[in-house]
GROMACS .gro file of C-alpha atoms in nm:
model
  290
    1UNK     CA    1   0.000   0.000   0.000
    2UNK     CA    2   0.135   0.372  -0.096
    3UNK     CA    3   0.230   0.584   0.186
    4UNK     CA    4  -0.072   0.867   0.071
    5UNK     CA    5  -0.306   0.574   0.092
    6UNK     CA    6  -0.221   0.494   0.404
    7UNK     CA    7  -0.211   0.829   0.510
    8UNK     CA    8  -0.609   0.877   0.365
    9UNK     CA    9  -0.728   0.522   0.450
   10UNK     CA   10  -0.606   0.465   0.827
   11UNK     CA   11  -0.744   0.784   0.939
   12UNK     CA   12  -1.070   0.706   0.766
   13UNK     CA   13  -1.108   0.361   0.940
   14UNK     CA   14  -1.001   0.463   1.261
   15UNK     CA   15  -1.267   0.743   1.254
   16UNK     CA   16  -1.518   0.496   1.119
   17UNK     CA   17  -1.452   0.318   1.445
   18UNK     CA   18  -1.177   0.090   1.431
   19UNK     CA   19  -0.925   0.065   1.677
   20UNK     CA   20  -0.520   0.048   1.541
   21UNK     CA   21  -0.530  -0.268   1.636
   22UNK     CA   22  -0.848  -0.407   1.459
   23UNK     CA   23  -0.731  -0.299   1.186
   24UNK     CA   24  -0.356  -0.451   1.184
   25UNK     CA   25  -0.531  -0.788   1.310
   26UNK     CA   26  -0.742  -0.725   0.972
   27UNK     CA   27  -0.433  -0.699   0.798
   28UNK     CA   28  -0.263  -0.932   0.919
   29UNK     CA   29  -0.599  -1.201   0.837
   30UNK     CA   30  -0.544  -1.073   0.498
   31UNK     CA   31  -0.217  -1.144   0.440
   32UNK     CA   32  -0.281  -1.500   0.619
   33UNK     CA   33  -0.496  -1.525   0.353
   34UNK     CA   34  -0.360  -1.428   0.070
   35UNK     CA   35  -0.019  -1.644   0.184
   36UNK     CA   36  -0.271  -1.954   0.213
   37UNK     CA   37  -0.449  -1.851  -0.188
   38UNK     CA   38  -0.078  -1.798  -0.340
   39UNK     CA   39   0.032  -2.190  -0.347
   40UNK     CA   40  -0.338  -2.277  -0.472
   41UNK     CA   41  -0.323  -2.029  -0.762
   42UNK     CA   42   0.034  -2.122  -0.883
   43UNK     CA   43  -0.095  -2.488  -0.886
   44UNK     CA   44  -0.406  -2.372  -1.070
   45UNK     CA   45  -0.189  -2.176  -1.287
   46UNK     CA   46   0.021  -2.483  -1.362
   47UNK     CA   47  -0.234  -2.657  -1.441
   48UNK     CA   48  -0.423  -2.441  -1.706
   49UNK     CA   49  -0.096  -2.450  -1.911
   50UNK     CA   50  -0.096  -2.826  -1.862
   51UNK     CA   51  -0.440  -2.830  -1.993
   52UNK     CA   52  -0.336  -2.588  -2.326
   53UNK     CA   53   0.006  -2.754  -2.414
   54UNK     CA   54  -0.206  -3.119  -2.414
   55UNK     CA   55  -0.462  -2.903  -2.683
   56UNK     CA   56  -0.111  -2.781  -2.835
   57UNK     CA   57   0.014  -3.126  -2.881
   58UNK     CA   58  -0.336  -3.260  -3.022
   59UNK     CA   59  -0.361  -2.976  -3.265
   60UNK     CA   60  -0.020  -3.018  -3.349
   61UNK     CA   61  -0.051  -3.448  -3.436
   62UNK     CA   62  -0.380  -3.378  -3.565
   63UNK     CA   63  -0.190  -3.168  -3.857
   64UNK     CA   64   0.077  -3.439  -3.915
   65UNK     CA   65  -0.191  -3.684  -3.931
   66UNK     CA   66  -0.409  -3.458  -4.195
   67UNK     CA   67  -0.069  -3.421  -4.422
   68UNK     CA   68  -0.025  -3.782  -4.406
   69UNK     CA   69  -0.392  -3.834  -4.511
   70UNK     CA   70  -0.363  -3.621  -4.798
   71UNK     CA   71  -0.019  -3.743  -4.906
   72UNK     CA   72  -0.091  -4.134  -4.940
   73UNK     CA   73   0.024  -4.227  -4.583
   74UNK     CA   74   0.345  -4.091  -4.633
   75UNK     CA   75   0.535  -3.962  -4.281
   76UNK     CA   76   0.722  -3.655  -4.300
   77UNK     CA   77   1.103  -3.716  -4.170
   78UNK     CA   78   1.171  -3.580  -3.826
   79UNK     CA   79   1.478  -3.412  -3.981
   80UNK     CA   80   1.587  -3.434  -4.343
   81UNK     CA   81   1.897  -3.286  -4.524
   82UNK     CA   82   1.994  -3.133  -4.874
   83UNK     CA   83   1.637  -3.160  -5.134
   84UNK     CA   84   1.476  -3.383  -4.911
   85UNK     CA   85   1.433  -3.080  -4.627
   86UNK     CA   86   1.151  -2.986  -4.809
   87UNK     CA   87   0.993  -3.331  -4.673
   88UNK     CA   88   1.093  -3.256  -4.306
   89UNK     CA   89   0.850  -3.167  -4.064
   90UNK     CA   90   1.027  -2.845  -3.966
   91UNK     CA   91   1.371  -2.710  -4.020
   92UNK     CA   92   1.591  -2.478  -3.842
   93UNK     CA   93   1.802  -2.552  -3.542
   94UNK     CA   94   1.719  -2.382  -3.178
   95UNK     CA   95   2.005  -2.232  -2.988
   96UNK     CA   96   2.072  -1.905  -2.781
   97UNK     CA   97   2.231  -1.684  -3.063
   98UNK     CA   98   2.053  -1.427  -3.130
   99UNK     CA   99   2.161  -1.439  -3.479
  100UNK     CA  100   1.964  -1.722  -3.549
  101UNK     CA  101   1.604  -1.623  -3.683
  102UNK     CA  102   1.520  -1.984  -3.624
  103UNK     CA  103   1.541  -1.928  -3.246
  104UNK     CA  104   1.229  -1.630  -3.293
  105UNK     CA  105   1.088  -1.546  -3.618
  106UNK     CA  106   0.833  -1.845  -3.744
  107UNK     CA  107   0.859  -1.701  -4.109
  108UNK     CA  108   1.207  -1.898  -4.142
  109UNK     CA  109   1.088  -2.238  -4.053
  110UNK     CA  110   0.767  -2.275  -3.901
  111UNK     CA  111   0.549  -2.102  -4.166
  112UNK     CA  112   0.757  -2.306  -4.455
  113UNK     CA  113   0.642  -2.668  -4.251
  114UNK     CA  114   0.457  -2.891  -4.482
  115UNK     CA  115   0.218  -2.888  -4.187
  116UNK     CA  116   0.194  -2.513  -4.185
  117UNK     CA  117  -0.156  -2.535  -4.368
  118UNK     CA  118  -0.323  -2.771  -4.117
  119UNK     CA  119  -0.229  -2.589  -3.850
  120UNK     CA  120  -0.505  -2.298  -3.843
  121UNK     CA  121  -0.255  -2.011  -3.874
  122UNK     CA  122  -0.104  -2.075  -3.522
  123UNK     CA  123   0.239  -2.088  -3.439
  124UNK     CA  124   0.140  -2.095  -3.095
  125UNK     CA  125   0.089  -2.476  -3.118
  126UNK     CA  126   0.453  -2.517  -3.151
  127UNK     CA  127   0.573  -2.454  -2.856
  128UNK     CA  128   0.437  -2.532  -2.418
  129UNK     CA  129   0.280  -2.263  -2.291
  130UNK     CA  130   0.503  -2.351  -1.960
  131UNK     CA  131   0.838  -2.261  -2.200
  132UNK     CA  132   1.024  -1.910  -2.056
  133UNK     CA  133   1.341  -1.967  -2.250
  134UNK     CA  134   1.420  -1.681  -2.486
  135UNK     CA  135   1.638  -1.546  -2.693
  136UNK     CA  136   1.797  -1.163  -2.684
  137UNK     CA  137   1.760  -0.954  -3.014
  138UNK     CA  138   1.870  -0.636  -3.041
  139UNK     CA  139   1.824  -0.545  -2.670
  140UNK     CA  140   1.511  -0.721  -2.634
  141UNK     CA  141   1.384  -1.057  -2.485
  142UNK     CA  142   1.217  -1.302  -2.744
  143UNK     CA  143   1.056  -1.609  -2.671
  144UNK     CA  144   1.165  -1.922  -2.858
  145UNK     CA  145   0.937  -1.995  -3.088
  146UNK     CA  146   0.959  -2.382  -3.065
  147UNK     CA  147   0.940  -2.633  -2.787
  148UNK     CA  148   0.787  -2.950  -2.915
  149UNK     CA  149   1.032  -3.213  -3.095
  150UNK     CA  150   0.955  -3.555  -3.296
  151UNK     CA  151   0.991  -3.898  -3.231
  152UNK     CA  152   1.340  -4.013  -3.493
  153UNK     CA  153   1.166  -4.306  -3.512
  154UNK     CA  154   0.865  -4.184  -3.655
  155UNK     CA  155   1.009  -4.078  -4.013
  156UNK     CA  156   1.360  -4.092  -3.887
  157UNK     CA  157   1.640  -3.910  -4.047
  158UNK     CA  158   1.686  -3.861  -4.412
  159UNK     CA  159   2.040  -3.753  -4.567
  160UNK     CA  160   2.101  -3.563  -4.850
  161UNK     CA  161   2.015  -3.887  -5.086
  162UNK     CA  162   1.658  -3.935  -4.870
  163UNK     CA  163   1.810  -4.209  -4.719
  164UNK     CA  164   1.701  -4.329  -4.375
  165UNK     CA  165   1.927  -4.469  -4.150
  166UNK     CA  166   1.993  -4.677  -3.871
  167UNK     CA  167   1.858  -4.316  -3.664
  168UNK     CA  168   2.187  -4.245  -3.625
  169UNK     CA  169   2.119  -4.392  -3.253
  170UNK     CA  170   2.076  -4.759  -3.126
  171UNK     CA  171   2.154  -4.960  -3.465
  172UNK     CA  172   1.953  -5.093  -3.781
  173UNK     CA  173   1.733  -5.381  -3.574
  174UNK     CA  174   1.483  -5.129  -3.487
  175UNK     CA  175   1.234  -5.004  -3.708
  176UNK     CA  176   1.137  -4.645  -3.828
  177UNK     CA  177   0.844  -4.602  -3.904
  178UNK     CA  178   0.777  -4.468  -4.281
  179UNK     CA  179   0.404  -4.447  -4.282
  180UNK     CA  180   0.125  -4.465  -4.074
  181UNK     CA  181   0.017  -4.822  -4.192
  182UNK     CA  182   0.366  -4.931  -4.048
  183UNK     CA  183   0.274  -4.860  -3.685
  184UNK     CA  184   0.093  -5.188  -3.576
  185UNK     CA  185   0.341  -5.235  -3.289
  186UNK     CA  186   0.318  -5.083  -3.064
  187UNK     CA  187   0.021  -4.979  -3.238
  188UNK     CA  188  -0.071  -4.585  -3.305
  189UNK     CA  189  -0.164  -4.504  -2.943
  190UNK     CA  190   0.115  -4.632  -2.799
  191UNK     CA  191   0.364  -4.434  -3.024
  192UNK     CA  192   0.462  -4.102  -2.935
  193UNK     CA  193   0.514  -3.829  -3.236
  194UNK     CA  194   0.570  -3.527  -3.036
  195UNK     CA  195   0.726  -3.454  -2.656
  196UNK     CA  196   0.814  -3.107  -2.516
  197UNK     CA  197   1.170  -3.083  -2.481
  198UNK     CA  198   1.449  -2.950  -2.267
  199UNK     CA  199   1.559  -2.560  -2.319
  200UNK     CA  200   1.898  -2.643  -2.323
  201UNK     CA  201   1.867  -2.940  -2.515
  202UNK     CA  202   1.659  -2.916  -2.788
  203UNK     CA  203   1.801  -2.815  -3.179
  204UNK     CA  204   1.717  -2.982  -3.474
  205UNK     CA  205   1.356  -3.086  -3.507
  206UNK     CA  206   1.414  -3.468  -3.419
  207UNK     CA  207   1.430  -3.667  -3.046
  208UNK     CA  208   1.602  -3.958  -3.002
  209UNK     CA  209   1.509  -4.200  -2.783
  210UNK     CA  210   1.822  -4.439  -2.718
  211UNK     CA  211   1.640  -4.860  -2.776
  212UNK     CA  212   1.975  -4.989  -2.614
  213UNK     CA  213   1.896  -5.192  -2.360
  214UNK     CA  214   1.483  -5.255  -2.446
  215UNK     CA  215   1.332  -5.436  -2.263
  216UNK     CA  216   1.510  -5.651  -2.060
  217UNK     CA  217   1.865  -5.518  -1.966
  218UNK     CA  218   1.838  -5.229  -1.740
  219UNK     CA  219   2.162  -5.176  -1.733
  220UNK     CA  220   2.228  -5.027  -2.038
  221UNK     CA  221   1.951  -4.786  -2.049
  222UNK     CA  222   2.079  -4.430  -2.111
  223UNK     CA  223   1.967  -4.117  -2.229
  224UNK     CA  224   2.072  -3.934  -2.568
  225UNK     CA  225   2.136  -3.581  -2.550
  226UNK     CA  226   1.791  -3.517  -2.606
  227UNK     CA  227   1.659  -3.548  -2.283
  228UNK     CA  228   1.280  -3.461  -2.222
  229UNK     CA  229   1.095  -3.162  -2.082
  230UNK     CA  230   0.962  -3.124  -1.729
  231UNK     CA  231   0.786  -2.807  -1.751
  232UNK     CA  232   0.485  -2.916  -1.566
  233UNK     CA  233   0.591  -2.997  -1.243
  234UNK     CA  234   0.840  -3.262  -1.304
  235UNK     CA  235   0.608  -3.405  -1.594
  236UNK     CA  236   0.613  -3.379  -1.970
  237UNK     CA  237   0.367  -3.356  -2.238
  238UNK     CA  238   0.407  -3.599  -2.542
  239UNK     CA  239   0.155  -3.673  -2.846
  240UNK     CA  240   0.064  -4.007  -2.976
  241UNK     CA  241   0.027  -4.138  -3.339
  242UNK     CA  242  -0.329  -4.173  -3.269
  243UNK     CA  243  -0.401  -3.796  -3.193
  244UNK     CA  244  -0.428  -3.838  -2.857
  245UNK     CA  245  -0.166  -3.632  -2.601
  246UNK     CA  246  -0.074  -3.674  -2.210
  247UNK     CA  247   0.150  -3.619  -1.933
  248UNK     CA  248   0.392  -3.815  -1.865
  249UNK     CA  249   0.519  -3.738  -1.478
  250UNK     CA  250   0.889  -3.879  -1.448
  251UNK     CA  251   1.016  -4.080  -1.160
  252UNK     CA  252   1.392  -4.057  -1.147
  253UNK     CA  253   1.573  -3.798  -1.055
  254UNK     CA  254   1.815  -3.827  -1.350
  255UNK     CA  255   1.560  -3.722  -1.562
  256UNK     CA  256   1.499  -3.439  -1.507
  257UNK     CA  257   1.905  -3.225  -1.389
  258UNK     CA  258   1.913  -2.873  -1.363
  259UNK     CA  259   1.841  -2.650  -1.648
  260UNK     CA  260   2.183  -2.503  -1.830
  261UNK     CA  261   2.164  -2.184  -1.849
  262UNK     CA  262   2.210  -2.083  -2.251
  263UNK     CA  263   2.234  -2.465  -2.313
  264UNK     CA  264   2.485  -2.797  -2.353
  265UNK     CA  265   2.603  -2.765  -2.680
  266UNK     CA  266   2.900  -2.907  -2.581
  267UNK     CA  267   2.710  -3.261  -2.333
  268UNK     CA  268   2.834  -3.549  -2.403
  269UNK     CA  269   2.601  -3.703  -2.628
  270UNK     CA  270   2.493  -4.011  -2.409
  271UNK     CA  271   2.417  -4.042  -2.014
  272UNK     CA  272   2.389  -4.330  -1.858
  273UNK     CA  273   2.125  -4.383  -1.662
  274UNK     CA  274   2.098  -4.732  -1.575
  275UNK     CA  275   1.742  -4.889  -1.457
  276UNK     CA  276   1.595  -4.537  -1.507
  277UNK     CA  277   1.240  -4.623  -1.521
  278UNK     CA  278   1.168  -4.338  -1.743
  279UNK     CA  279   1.359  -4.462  -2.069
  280UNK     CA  280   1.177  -4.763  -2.024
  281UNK     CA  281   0.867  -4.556  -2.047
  282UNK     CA  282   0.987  -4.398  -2.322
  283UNK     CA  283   1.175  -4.671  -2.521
  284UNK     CA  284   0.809  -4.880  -2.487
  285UNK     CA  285   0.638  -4.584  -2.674
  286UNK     CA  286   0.901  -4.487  -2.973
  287UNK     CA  287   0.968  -4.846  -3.181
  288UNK     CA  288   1.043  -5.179  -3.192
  289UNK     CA  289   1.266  -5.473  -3.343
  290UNK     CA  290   1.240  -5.508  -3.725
   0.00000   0.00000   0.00000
């Protein structure tokens, strides 16, 4: 409260008939108050952003699905290079330079998307509500323009030849998924397409999930570099082949390390994270054995 407020106000009360000390019991029954509402509005506020990422990640599958409709079940690649980038669900690569339009301006990739036409006009859907990273241009503070990432084993990675490799990750016995007539196991609601991920992880449009290990040695389970999100509360939001999204709440600890400030370009480009009940989780949603 201003010190002319309280100057008008006090005086007012106390003429009104309050004692000084009704009214600082008042105040301080107010404040009790309002320390009690705070916790309950940041959880409600947590939650409403859960609620519009999950309608960002349905909106978001429901245009890959559409262009995969109209294009004879074809799946775009999670990242392609050379002439095939035109097939890619989304170019660009996120970092913190600010001299990287990709980081900021959705003309440069997100607008040039073959999905760009089923997606309403809204480049909001790209990205968790729950996301605070930005970037600084020219003095000012932009938000990042893109939080949501693909499976690599949902259209994998194409080289400059459209090739598709062993997803550059866990080896050619697993299977990438081409188009959607190919997912019958796990089956299209048990295969995640999109997942918010990490600030300081996430660049090219593609996740890996690392399949060493699946199902049945724990040991080996490890993360690649492209570790998931945890903006709600320890919890991430994914999309499924099926349209439907949820979130995922993570277990281990190791899942979800301290943010790096201006990222980890430079990580080591596996953890492991042995038993980590998480990957499992994970790894039973992405692919499986050819």
């Amino acid at each position: 409260m201003k010190a002319s407020a309280r100057r008008f106000l006090i005086p007012r009360l106390l003429s009104a008939g309050f004692t000084l000390i009704e009214l600082l019991v008042v105040i301080a029954i107010i404040a009790i108050l309002a320390a009690l509402l705070f916790p309950a509005l940041g959880k409600a506020k947590l939650k409403a952003q859960g609620i519009q990422c999950m309608n960002n990640h349905r909106q978001l599958a429901l245009a890959w699905r559409m262009y995969s409709e109209d294009n004879r079940d074809v799946l775009l690649y999670a990242t392609a290079d050379g002439g095939y980038a035109q097939f890619s669900w989304v170019q660009g690569v996120l970092d913190f330079n600010s001299g990287n339009p990709s980081n900021w301006n959705p003309d440069v990739d997100i607008k040039k998307s073959p999905m760009w036409p089923y997606c309403g006009n809204s480049v909001g859907i790209w990205r968790c509500p729950a996301d605070r990273s930005t970037v600084l241009v020219s003095g000012e503070r932009k938000p990042r323009i893109r939080t949501m990432s693909m499976s690599i084993w949902v259209g994998g990675w194409a080289d400059a030849g459209g090739n598709v490799t062993d997803a550059q990750c866990s080896g050619p016995a697993w299977r990438v998924y081409s188009k959607m007539s190919d997912m019958v196991n796990p089956g299209a609601a048990k295969t995640w397409v999109f997942l918010d991920e990490r600030e300081d992880k996430i660049n090219y449009g593609n996740a890996f999930t690392d399949m060493t290990g699946y199902p049945d040695q724990p040991t080996s389970w490890r993360f690649h570099y492209d570790f998931p999100g945890s903006y709600h509360h320890r919890a991430c939001g994914f999309s499924f082949a099926d349209g439907h999204s949820e979130i995922k709440r993570w277990l281990d600890e190791r899942t979800v390390p301290p943010i790096q400030e201006g990222g980890a370009w430079n990580a080591q480009v596996f953890v492991a994270s042995p038993r980590n009940q998480d990957i499992f989780w994970m790894q039973d949603r992405s692919t499986r054995r050819k």
